[in-house]
Amino acid sequence: PLASIKMSEEGASSGDETSDYSGLEDTDDGSDSEASENDLSKDSEAQDSFDNSDVEEFREYDSDNSQSSSNNLKLKNGKTSDLQSHKVAGIKEKSGGLKSRVGLQKNLQKSLLQEEEAKEEVYAEDSSDEEDIRNTVGNIPMKWYDDYEHIGYNLDGYKLLKPVKPDELDKFLNKMENPDFWRTVVDKLTGQNVILSDSDLKLINNIQKGRIPDGEYDMYQPWIDFFTYEVEQMPITSHPPHKRSFIPSLHEKEKVSRMVHAIKMGQMKVGGSKDLKKKEPQFYLLWKDNETAEEMRRIHNHLPAPKQSLPGHAESYNPPPEYLFTDEEQQRWKALAETPWKRKLPFIPQSFSSLRAVPVYENFVRERYERCLDLYICPRKRKMRLTIEAEDLVPKLPKPKDLQPFPTTLSLTYEGHVDLVRTISLDPSGQFMASGSDDGCVKIWEVSTGRCLRTVDLEGVVKSVAWCPNTAISLIAAVADHRCYLINPQVGDKLINNSTDLVLKDAVPSQDYDVPEKIRAIIEWQKADDLAWQKGIRLVLKHFKPLGQVTWHSKGDYFATVVPGGLNRSVLIHQLTKQHSQLPFTRIKGLVQKVLFHPIRPYLFVATQQHVRVYNLVKQELTKKLVTGAKWISSLAIHPAGDNVIVGTYDKRLQWFDLDLSTNPYQVLRHHRQAIRSVAFHKRYPLFASGSDDGSVIVCHGMVYSDLLQNPLIVPVKILKAHKVIEDLGVFDCAFHPHQPWVFSSGADNTIRLYT
């Protein structure tokens, strides 16, 4: 019994491998069922019609089989019951049916895989640009979605939201920790990170190195020669020969007949009749330049003949009517028979109805003969022509808008004078302005409001007014007829006005020297009477002839007056503190028009009709003489730095002189259409202006550089037209505001205008 039990136990233990009801085919079927289960789970969508109930039934029977084998281990007698043998028979039958079904399933899977591989082969060469169908926006720039929260739409029309962008810290950590960071790229269509495969890297590497992108492509495949030297037994094409291949060619027949005819006519030589010429070796230069140099070596300084001018419209057989001569032009042309070179045309233009009606040109032979004479008799001369474009001749100037500020707009009009206003002057603060007119009045204006604060009647034509530049006193010098008036305008600071009156009232003429007789004969200092004192007049300088101008020194102690008809006594210099005068010149060439003091140095500029002389008052000598070339000088102005002078003339020209450069004009401006009567410099801004009888004031930008090697920059920026022209008289005087980029002008229309 123990042996039977052991044998039964051994049989039960080896039942999985060799037993009748589990070791024959069950293990293979079980493994096949598991494989089929895995395959079915992978391709469940493709095999929905397949029934898995048999597999489940096989599992139940397999579990029963394992239970039966375990029960056999418990049997002591080692005998199997009829029921167990019955089950084993049923299991074998069902396992056989299941094996057939599993085989069918495998065949179905193989057919599906073959279909998919066939589809992949069909679409392997598909070059569609839209490979990723998750985003349906198409082939467009994805930067269009930069301002939106989504990146496109899927097939159902829903928005595809952009992935969350990592911050810099996440990028750094990803760079340090992610081993695939170097092969990660961003898909622009979806915004996702894509890791490049090894095949992609090989493709990129091949493209960078200039290789064929596909690494598996073989450039040197064995050549298959379809047409070889070996004679094939069967022809490639079995077409029967054409009929024309057996008939003589007509084309060759014609060619042979032509050759026979050429031989008969001696045009073609055959056989030994040919002249066999020995081919001699031909030597040539390796460098062609040597040959051309040899040819040109014979002709030294070759000058080609001038080309004839091409015919014009006048030489046409039917020229336009304007090219045909009138009777007067024909008579004039015939009158120049003795001097034909003075004629514009060597022939008389004629009109014909057609080209057939044109006769022979009579002068053809003569013109050809004269042309030949010109070619071999007339000497030639090389003429150097400069190819200069017109744009290069025009200086490149900056735009006026880049040179602001400068006055552009009429802001105020000062009305009050009843006759033309000849002169204006501003006080050093720029708050008040004085004007003189032919009505004999000097008016004091407030600049900001245009209000006339005071009027002083001088009983004569006021030719010039000048405000004293000394800010410690308030004084105006005005010229009317024979007298020069020193006026206290009594505007502004009362303390300054009172101190000015005290200085002039208590002033006593200097007794240091005796006044020469020639000075007493031409000028007399007088104190104003009570009536004149009430008007504001403090001192009167009576001259021997009518005055034309008065000007102040920059320090305010000296002032000069001009007597146009005084000859050698035309210029007088006066000192206010000492109340005495002097004649700086004993002899003056020309009629003095204007005088000005140098703003820094002890120089005096004297402008006559055609020249401007610069005198050194300390050394008492002539320093420079500026040659204007003008017929009549009208006005003069000095740059605040003292190195540049502008001169206005009655012949419509404004001349800029650079004293450090030359005595001739550096630049001449011809912008005015009438005579220039006044010019002025601004004390702070690089501006100067000119007033003319055409009623306009032209403002120019005049920049003077501290670098002596750089020339001044002169650019006209604005033309101001506001004055009316009355009896050919326009603007008489112009002056700049001492602090603002404003300009004042006085004209023949009895007004003063302010441009800002």
XYZ file of C-alpha atoms in Angstrom, residues 8 34 56 91 110-111 153 159 167 201 302 328 333 425 475 519 572 574 586 611 658 678 707:
23
model
C 0.320 7.663 -7.011
C -2.483 33.335 -22.935
C -13.265 31.552 -20.473
C -11.610 18.390 -21.405
C -1.815 37.800 -39.110
C -4.103 38.951 -41.908
C -8.389 73.458 -32.794
C -9.664 74.758 -28.658
C 9.774 79.374 -15.636
C 19.694 62.706 -34.886
C 46.666 108.521 -79.328
C 13.035 136.757 -92.438
C 20.684 133.013 -93.393
C 15.757 149.742 -30.265
C 18.860 156.246 -21.113
C 35.337 170.605 -31.648
C 32.234 161.936 -33.599
C 31.222 161.263 -27.151
C 41.210 163.852 -39.652
C 34.121 149.579 -48.099
C 34.817 136.312 -41.660
C 18.783 146.854 -42.158
C 37.069 125.727 -34.067
